PDB file of C-alpha atoms in Angstrom:
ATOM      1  CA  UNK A   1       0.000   0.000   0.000  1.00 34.00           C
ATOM      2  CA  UNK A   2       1.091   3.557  -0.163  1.00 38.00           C
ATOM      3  CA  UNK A   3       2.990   4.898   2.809  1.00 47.00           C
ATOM      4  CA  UNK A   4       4.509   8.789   3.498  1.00 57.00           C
ATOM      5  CA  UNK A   5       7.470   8.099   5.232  1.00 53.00           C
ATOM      6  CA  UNK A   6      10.488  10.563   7.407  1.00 45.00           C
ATOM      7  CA  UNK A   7      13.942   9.601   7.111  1.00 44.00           C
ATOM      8  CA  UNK A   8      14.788  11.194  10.745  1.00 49.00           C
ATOM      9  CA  UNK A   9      12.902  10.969  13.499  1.00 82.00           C
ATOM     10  CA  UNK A  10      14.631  13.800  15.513  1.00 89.00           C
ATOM     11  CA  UNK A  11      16.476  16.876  14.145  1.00 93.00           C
ATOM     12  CA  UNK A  12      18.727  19.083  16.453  1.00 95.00           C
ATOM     13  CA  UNK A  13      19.612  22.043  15.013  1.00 96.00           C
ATOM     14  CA  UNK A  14      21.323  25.424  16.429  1.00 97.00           C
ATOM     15  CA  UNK A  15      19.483  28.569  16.396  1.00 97.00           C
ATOM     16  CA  UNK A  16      20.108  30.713  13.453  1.00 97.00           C
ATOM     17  CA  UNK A  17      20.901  28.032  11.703  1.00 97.00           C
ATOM     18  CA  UNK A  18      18.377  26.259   8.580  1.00 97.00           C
ATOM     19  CA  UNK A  19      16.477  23.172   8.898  1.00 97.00           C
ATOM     20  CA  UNK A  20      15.544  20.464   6.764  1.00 96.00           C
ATOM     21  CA  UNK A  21      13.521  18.354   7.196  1.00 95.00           C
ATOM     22  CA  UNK A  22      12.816  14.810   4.399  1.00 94.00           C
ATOM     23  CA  UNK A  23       9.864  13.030   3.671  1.00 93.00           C
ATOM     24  CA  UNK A  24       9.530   9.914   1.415  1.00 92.00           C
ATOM     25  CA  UNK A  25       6.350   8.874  -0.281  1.00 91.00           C
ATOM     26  CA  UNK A  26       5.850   5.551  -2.519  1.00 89.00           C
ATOM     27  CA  UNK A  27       2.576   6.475  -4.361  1.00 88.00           C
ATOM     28  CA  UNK A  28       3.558   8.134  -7.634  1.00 88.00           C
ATOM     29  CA  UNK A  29      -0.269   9.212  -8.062  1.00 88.00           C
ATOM     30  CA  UNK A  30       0.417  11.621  -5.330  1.00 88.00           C
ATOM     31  CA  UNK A  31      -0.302  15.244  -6.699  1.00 88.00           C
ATOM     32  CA  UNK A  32      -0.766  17.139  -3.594  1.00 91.00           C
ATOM     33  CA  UNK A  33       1.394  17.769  -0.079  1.00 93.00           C
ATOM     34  CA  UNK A  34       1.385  19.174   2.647  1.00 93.00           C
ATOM     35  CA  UNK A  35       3.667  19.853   5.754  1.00 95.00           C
ATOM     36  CA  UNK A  36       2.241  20.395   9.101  1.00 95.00           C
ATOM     37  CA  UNK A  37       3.592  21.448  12.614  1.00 96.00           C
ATOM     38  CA  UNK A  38       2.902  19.884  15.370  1.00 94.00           C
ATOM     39  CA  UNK A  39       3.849  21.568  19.169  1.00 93.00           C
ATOM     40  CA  UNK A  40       3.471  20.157  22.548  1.00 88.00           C
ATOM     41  CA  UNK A  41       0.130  19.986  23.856  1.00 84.00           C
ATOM     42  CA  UNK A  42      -1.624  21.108  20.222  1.00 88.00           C
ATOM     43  CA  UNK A  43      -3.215  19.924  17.141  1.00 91.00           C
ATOM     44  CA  UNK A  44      -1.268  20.119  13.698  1.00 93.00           C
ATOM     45  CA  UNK A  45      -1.208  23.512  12.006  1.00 92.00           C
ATOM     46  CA  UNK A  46      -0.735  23.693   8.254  1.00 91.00           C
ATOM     47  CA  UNK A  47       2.713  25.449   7.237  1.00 93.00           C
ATOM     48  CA  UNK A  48       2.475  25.575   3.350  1.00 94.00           C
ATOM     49  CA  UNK A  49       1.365  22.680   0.565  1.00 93.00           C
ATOM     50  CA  UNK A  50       2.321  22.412  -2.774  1.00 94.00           C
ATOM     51  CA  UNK A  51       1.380  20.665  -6.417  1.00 92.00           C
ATOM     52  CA  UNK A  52       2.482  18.072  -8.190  1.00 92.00           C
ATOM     53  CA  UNK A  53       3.043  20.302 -10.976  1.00 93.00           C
ATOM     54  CA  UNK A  54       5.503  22.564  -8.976  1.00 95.00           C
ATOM     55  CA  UNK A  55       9.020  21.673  -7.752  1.00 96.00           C
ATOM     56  CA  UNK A  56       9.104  24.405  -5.348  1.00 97.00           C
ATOM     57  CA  UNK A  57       7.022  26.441  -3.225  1.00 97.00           C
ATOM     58  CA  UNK A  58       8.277  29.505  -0.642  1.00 97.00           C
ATOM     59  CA  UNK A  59       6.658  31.141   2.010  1.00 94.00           C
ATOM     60  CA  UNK A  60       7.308  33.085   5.312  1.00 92.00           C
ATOM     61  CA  UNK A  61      10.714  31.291   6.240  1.00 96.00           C
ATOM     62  CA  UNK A  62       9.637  28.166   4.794  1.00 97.00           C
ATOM     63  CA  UNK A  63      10.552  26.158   1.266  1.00 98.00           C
ATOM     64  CA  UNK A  64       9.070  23.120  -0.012  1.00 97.00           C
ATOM     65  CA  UNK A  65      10.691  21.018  -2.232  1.00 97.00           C
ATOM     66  CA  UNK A  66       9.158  18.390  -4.555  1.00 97.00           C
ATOM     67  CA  UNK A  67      11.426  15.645  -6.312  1.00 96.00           C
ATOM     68  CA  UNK A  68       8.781  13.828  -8.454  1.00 94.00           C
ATOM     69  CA  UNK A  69      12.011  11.902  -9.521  1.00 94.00           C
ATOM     70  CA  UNK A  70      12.878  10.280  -6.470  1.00 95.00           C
ATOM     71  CA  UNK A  71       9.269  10.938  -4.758  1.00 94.00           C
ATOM     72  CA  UNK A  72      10.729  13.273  -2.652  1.00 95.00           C
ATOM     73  CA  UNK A  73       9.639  15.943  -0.370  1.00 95.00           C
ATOM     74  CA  UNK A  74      11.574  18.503   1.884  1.00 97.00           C
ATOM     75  CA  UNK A  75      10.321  21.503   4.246  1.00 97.00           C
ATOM     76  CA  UNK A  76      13.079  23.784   4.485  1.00 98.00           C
ATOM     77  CA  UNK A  77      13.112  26.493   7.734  1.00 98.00           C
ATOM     78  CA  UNK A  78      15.347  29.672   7.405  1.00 97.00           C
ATOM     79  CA  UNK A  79      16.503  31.023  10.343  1.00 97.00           C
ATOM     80  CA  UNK A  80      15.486  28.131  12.367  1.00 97.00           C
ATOM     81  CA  UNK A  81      14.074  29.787  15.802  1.00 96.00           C
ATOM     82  CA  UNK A  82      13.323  28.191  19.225  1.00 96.00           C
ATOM     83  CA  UNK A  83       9.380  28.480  18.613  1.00 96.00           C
ATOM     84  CA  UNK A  84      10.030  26.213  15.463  1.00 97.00           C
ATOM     85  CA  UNK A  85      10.661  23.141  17.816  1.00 96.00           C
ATOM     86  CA  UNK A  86       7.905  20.922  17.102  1.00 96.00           C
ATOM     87  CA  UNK A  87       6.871  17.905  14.931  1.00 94.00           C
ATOM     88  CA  UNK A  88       6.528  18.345  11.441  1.00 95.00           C
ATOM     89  CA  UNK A  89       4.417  16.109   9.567  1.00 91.00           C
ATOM     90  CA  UNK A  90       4.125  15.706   5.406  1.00 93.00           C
ATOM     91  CA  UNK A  91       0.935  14.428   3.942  1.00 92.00           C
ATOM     92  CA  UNK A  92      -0.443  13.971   0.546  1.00 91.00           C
ATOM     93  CA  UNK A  93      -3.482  12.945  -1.491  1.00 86.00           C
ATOM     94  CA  UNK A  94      -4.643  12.120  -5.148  1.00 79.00           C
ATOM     95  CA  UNK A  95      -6.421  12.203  -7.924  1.00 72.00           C
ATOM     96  CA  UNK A  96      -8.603  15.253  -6.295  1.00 66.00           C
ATOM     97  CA  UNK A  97      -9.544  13.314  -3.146  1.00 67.00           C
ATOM     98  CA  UNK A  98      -9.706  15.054   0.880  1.00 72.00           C
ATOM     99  CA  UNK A  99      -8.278  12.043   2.458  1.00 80.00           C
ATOM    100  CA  UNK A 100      -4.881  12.924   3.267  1.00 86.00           C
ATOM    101  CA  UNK A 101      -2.288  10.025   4.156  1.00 86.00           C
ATOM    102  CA  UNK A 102       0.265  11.475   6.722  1.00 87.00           C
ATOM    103  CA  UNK A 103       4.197  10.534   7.746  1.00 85.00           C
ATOM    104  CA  UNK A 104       5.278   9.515  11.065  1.00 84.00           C
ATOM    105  CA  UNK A 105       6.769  13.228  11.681  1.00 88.00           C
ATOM    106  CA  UNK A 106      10.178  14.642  12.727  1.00 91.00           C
ATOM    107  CA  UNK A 107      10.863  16.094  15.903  1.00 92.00           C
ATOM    108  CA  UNK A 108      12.782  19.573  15.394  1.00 96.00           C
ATOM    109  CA  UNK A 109      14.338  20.681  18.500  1.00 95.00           C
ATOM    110  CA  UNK A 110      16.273  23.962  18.489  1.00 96.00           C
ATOM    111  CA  UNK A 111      19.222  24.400  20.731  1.00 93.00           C
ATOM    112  CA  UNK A 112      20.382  27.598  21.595  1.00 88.00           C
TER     113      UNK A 112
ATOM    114  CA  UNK B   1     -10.825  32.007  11.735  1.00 64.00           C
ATOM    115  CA  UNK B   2     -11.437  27.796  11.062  1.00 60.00           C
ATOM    116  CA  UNK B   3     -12.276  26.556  14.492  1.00 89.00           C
ATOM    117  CA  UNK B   4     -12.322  22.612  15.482  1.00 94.00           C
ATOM    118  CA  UNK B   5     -13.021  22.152  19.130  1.00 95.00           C
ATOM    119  CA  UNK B   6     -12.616  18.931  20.833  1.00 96.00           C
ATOM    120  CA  UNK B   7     -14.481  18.778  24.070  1.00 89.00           C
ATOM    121  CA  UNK B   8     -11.624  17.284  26.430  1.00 91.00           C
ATOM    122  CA  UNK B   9      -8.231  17.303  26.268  1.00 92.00           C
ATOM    123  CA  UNK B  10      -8.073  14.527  28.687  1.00 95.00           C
ATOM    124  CA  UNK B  11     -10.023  11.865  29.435  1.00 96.00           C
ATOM    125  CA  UNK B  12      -9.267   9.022  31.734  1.00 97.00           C
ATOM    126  CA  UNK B  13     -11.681   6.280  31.444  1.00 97.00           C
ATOM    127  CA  UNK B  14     -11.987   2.453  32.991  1.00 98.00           C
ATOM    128  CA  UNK B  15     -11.739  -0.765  30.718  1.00 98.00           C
ATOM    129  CA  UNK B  16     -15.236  -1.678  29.415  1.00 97.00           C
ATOM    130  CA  UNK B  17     -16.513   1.762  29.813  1.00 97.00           C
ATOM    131  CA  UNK B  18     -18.692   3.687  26.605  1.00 97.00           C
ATOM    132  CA  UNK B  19     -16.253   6.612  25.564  1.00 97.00           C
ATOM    133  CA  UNK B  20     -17.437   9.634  23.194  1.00 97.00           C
ATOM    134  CA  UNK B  21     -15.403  11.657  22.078  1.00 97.00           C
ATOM    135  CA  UNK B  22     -17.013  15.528  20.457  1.00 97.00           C
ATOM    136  CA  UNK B  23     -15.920  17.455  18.092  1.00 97.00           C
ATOM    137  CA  UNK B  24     -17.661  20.661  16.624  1.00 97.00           C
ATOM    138  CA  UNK B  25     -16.292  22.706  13.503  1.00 95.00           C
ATOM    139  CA  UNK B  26     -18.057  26.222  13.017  1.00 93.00           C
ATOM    140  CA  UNK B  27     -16.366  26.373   9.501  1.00 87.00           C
ATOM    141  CA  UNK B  28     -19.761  24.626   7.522  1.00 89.00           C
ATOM    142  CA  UNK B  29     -16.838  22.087   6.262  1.00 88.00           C
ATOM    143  CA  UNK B  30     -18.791  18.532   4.683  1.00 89.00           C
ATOM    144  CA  UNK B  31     -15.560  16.674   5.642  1.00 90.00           C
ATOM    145  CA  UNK B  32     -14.412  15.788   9.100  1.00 93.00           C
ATOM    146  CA  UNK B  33     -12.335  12.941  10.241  1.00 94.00           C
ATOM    147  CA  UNK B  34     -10.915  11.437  13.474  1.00 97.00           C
ATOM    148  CA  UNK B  35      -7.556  10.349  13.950  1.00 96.00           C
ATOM    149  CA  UNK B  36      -5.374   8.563  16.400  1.00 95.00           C
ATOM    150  CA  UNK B  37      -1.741   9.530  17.025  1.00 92.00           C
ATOM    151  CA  UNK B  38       0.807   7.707  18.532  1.00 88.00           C
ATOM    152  CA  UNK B  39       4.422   7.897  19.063  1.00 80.00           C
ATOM    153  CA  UNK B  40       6.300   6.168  16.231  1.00 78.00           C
ATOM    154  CA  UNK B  41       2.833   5.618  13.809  1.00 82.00           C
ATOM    155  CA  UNK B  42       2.147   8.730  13.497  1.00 84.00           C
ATOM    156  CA  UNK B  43      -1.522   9.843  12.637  1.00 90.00           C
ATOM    157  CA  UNK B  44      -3.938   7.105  11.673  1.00 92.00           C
ATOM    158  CA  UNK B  45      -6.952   7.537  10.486  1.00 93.00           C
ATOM    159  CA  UNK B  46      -9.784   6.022  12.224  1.00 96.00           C
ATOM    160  CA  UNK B  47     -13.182   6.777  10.472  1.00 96.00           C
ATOM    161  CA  UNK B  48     -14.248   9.895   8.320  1.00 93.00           C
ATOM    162  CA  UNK B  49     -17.214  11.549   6.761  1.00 94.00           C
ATOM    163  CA  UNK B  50     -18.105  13.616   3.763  1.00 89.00           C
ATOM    164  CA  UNK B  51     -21.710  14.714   4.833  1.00 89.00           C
ATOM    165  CA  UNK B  52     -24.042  14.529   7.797  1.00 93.00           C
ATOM    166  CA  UNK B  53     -25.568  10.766   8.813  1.00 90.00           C
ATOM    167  CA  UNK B  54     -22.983   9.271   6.142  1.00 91.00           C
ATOM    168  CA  UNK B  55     -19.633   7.528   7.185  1.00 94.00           C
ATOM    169  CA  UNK B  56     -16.944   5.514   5.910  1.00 93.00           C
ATOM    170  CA  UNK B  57     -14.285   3.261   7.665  1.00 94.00           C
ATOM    171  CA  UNK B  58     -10.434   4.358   7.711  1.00 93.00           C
ATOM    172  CA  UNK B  59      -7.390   2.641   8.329  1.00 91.00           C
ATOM    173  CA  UNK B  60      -8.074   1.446  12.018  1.00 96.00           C
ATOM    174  CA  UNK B  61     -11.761   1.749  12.250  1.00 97.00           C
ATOM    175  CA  UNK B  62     -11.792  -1.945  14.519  1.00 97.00           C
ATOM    176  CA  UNK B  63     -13.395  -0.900  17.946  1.00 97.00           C
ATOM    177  CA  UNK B  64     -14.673   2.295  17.358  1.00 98.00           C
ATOM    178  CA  UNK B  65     -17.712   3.838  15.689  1.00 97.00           C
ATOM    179  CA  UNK B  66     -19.084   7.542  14.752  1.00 97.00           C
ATOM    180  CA  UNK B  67     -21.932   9.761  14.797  1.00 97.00           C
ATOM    181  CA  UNK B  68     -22.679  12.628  12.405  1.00 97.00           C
ATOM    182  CA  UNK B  69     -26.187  13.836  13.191  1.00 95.00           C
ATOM    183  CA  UNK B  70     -25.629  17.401  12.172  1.00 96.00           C
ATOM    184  CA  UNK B  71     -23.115  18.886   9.646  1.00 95.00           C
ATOM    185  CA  UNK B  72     -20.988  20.574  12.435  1.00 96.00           C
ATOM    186  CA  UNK B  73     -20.530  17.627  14.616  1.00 97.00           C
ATOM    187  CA  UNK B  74     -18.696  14.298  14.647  1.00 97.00           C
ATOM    188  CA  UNK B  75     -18.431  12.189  17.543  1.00 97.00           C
ATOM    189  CA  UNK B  76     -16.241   8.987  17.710  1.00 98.00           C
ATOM    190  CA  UNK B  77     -17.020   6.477  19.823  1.00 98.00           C
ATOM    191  CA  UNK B  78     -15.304   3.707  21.675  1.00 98.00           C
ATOM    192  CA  UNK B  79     -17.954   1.129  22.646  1.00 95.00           C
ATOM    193  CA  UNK B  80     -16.171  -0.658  24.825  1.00 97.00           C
ATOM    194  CA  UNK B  81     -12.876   1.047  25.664  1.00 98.00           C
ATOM    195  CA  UNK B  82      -9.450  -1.506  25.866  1.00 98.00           C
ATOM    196  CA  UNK B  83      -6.001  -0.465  27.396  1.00 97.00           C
ATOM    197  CA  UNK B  84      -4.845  -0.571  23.799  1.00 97.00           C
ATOM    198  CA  UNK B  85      -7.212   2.677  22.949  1.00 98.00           C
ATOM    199  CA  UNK B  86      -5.205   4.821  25.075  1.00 97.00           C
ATOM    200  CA  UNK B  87      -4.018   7.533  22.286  1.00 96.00           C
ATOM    201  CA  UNK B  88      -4.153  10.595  21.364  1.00 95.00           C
ATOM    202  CA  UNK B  89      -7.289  11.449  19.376  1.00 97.00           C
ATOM    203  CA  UNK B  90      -7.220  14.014  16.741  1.00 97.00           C
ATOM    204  CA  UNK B  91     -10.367  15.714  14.945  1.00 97.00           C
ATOM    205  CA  UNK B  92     -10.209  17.175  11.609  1.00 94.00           C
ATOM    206  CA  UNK B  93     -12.590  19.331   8.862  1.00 92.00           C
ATOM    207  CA  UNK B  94     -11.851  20.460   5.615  1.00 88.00           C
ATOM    208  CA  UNK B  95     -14.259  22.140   3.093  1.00 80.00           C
ATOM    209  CA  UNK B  96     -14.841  20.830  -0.390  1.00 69.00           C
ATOM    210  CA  UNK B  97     -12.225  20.069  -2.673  1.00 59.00           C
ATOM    211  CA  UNK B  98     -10.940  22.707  -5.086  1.00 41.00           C
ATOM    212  CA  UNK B  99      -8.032  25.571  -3.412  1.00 42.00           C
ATOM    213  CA  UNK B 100      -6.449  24.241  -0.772  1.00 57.00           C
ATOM    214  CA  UNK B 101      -7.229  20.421   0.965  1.00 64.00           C
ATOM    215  CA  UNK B 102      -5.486  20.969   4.134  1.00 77.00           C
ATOM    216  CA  UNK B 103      -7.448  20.091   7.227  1.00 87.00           C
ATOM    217  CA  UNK B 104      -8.067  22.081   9.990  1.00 89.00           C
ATOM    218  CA  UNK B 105      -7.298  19.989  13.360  1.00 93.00           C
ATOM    219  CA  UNK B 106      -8.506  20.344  16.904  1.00 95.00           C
ATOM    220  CA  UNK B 107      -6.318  20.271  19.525  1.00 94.00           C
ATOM    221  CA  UNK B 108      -6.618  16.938  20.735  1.00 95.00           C
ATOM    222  CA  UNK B 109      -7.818  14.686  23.261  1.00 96.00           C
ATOM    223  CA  UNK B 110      -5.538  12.581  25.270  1.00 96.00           C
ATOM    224  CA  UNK B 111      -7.550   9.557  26.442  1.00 97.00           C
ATOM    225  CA  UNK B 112      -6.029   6.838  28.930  1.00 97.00           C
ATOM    226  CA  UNK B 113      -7.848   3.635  29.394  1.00 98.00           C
ATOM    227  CA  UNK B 114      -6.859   2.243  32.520  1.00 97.00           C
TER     228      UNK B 114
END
């Protein structure tokens, strides 16, 4: 079956410096993903999404990265700050449908 | 702004025991879904519906069962609740496809079956 997949589990980082953070999917129907955050205590908040038929995507701080190659998605952080520590989820969907399919997550932790 | 609210964010409940679990969205979103999420599986999804009294099974639906009486309200239910149901239960809403599919998400309820 399809899976969305992390490499890392946890990611330290130093503050100031840029994160990023991998996701793997296997479904090559997938057309549509999406990175969440995740901090203590609270329910996942969107960050940014993009298209299959874009290979990048920037927003406040934040770059996603598609590789439709090597089914490949990264969430890049600038600046990486100590209210960024949190899990980070990807998710994606297909062919049109609301069901997203979600990764295990990354824990970011930023040390100062 | 979207709004999911989830009614507890902790429960602690006895084996064998009838557990709902509420959530309202004030969005007017068709979708709405419950998840569980635990460490190392990340978020699974349990059931989910696409309109009011209709309902379809997720990935872990075995034990549970939902209620959607009324477009802004989805309950999950845990008939009869099992150690292995302690979690963390997510609920989710999203509007109708077209733009942007993210969900919204409550904040969570952290159940323990003891």
């Amino acid at each position: 079956g399809e899976s969305v997949g992390l490499h890392l589990p946890t990611l330290s980082v130093q503050e100031g410096d840029n994160s990023i953070i991998n996701c793997a999917y296997s479904n090559s129907a997938s057309d549509y993903f999406i990175w969440y955050k995740q901090e203590s205590g609270k329910g996942p908040q969107f960050i940014i999404d993009i298209r299959s038929n874009m290979d990048k995507r920037q927003g406040q701080r934040v770059t996603v990265l598609l590789n439709k190659t090597v089914k490949h998605l990264s969430l890049q952080i600038a600046a990486t700050q100590p209210g960024d520590s949190a899990v980070y989820f990807c998710a994606e969907t297909h062919g049109g449908g609301n069901k997203l399919t979600f990764g295990t997550g990354t824990q970011l932790k930023v040390e100062l | 702004d979207v709004k999911v609210t989830q009614s507890s964010r902790y429960l602690v409940k006895r084996t064998g025991e009838k557990v709902f679990l509420e959530c309202v969205q004030d969005m007017d979103h068709e979708n709405m879904f419950w998840y569980r999420q635990d460490p190392g599986l990340g978020l699974r999804l349990i059931y989910f519906s696409y309109d009011v009294k209709m309902k379809e099974k997720g990935d872990i639906p075995e034990g549970y069962s939902v209620s959607r009486e009324k477009k802004e309200r989805f309950s999950l239910i845990l008939e009869s609740a099992s150690t292995n149901q302690t979690s963390m239960y997510l609920c989710a809403s999203s509007g109708p496809q077209g733009g942007n599919y993210g969900y919204t998400f409550g904040s969570g309820t952290r159940l323990t079956v003891v």
